[in-house]
Short mmCIF file of C-alpha atoms in Angstrom, two decimals:
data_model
loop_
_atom_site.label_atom_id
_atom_site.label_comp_id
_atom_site.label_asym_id
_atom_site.label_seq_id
_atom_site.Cartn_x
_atom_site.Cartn_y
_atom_site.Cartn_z
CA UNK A 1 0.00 0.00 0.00
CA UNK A 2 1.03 3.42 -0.71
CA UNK A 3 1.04 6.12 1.18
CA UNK A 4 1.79 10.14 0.81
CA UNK A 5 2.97 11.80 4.21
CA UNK A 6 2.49 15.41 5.21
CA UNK A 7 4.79 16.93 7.75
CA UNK A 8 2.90 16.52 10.82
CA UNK A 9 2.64 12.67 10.82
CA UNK A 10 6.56 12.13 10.03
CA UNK A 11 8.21 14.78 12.19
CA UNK A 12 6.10 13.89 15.33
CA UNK A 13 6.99 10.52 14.46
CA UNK A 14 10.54 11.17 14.17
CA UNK A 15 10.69 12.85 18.00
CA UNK A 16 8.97 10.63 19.34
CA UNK A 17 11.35 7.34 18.27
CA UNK A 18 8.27 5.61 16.51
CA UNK A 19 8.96 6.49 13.09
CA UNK A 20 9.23 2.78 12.56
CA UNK A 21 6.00 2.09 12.38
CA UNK A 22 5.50 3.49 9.32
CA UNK A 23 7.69 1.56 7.40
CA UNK A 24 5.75 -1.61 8.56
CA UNK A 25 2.10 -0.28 8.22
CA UNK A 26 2.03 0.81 4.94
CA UNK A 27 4.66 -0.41 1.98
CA UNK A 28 5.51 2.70 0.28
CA UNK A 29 5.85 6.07 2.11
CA UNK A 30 6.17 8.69 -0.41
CA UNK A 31 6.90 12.56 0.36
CA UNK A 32 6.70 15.46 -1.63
CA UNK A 33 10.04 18.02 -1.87
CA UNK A 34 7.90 20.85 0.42
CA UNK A 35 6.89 18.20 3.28
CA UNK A 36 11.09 16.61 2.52
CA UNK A 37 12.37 20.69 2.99
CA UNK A 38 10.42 21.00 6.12
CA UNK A 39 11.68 17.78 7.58
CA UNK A 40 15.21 18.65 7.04
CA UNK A 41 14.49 22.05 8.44
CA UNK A 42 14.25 20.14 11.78
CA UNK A 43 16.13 16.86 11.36
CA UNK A 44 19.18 15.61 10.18
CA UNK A 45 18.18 13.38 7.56
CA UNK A 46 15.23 11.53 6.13
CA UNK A 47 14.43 7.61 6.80
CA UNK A 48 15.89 5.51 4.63
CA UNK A 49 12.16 4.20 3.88
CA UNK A 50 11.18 7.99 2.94
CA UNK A 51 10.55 8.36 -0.92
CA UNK A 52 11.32 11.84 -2.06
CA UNK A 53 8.86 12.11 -5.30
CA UNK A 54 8.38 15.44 -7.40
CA UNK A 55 5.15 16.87 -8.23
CA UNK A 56 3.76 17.51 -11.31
CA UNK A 57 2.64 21.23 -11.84
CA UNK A 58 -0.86 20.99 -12.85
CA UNK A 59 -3.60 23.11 -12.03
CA UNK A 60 -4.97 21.56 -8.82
CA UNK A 61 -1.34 21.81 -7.13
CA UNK A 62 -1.89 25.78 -8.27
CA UNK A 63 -5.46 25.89 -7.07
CA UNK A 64 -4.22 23.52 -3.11
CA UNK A 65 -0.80 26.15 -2.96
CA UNK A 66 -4.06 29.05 -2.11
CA UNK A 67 -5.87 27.25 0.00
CA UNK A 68 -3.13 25.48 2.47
CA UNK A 69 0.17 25.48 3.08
CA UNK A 70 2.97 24.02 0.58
CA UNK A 71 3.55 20.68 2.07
CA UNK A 72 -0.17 19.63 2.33
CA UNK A 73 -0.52 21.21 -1.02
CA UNK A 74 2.11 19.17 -2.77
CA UNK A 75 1.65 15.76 -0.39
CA UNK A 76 -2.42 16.27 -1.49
CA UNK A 77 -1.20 16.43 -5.20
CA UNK A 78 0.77 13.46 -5.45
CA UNK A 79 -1.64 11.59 -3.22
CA UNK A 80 -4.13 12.11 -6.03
CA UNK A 81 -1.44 11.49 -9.20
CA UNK A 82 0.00 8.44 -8.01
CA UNK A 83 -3.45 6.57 -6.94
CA UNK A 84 -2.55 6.58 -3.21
CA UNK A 85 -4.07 4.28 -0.54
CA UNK A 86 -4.05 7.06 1.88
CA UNK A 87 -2.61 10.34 2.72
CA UNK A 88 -1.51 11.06 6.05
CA UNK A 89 -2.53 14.46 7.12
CA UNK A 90 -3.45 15.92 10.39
CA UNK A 91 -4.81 19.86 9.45
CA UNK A 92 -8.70 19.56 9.42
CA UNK A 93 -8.77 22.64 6.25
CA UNK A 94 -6.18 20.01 4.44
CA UNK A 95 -7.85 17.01 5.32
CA UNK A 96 -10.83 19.06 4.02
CA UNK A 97 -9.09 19.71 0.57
CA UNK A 98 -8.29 16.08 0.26
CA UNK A 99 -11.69 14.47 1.31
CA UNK A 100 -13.04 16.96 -1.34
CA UNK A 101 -10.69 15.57 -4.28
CA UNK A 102 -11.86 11.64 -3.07
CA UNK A 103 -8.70 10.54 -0.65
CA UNK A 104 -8.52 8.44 2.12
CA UNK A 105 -6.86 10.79 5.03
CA UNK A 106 -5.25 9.12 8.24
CA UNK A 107 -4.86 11.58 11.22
CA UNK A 108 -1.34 10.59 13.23
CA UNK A 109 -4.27 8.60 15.84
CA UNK A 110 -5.01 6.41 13.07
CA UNK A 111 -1.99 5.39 12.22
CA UNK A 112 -1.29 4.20 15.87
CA UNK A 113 -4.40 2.36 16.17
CA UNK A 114 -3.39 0.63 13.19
CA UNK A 115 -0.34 -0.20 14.15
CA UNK A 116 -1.89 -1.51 17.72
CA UNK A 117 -4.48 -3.17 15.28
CA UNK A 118 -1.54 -4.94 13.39
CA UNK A 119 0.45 -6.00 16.61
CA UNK A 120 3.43 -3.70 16.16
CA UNK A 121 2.73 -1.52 19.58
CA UNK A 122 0.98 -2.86 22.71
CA UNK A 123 -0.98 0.01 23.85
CA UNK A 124 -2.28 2.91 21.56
CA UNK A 125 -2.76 5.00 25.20
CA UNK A 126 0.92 4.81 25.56
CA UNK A 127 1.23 5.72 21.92
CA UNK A 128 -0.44 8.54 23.05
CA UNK A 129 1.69 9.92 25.89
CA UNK A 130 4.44 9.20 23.77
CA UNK A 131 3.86 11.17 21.00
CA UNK A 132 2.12 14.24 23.46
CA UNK A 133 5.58 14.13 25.64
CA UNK A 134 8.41 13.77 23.31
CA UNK A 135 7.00 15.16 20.18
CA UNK A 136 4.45 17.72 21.21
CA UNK A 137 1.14 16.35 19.77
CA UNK A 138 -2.15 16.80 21.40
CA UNK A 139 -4.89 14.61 20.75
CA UNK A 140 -8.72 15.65 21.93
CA UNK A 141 -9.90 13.43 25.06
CA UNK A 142 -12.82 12.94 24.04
CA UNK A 143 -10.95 11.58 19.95
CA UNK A 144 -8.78 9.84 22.50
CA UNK A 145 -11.48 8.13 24.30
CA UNK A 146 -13.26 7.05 21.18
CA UNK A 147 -10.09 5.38 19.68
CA UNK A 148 -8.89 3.48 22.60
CA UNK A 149 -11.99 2.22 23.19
CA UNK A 150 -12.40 0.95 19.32
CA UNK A 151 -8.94 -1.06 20.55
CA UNK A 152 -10.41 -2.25 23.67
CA UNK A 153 -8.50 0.55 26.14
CA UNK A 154 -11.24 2.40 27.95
#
């Protein structure tokens, strides 16, 4: 399964040591060069599993550039032109954009009850504090309640 990755998803991932996961969820992880600029801005280098692919300018990627921010813009664009499975995006007005243009979005939630789902952590709650502590993410209680309790937590 393919995958396109904002920002949000990968860097939180990244501080928090479970950037691993992603790798094992989902068989391609593809970036676009805005959401790979904005990485580097903050770490060292990318994951060896992170595809760097260009974008082709055409006229929705012109038309997503004025309603969000570059990253989502581009990661939305190649979601669409390479026939993604998913595209992992956390901002509700780019999740919005995406819905809009037919994609699957996965919130960084998701993604861990997915990998709780597929055996890789043992608790999405710890998930959780993990992610808040170490790489700044809050999730609401009452989202968190409702996931954890679709995994058998609350």
């Amino acid at each position: 399964m393919i995958v396109v990755s904002d920002t949000t998803a990968l860097t939180t991932l990244l501080k928090s040591g479970l950037d691993w996961l992603l790798p094992r969820l989902f068989e391609t992880v593809l970036v676009p060069p805005a959401v790979a600029r904005e990485l580097l801005a903050f770490h060292a280098e990318l994951p060896a599993w992170c595809v760097v692919r260009e974008v082709a300018e055409v006229p929705m990627l012109t038309r997503l550039r004025s309603l969000v921010d570059a990253g989502e813009a581009e990661a939305i664009a190649l979601a669409v032109t390479t026939n993604a499975a998913a595209v992992l995006l956390d901002d509700k007005k780019g999740r919005r954009q995406a819905e809009a243009l037919g994609l699957t979005c996965l919130a960084l939630p998701a993604v861990l009850v997915a990998a709780k789902r597929a055996g890789l952590i043992p608790t999405v709650a710890d998930a959780f504090n993990t992610i808040a502590v170490q790489g700044r993410y809050r999730i609401a209680e009452s989202a968190a309640i409702v996931l954890l309790r679709s995994v058998g937590e609350a």
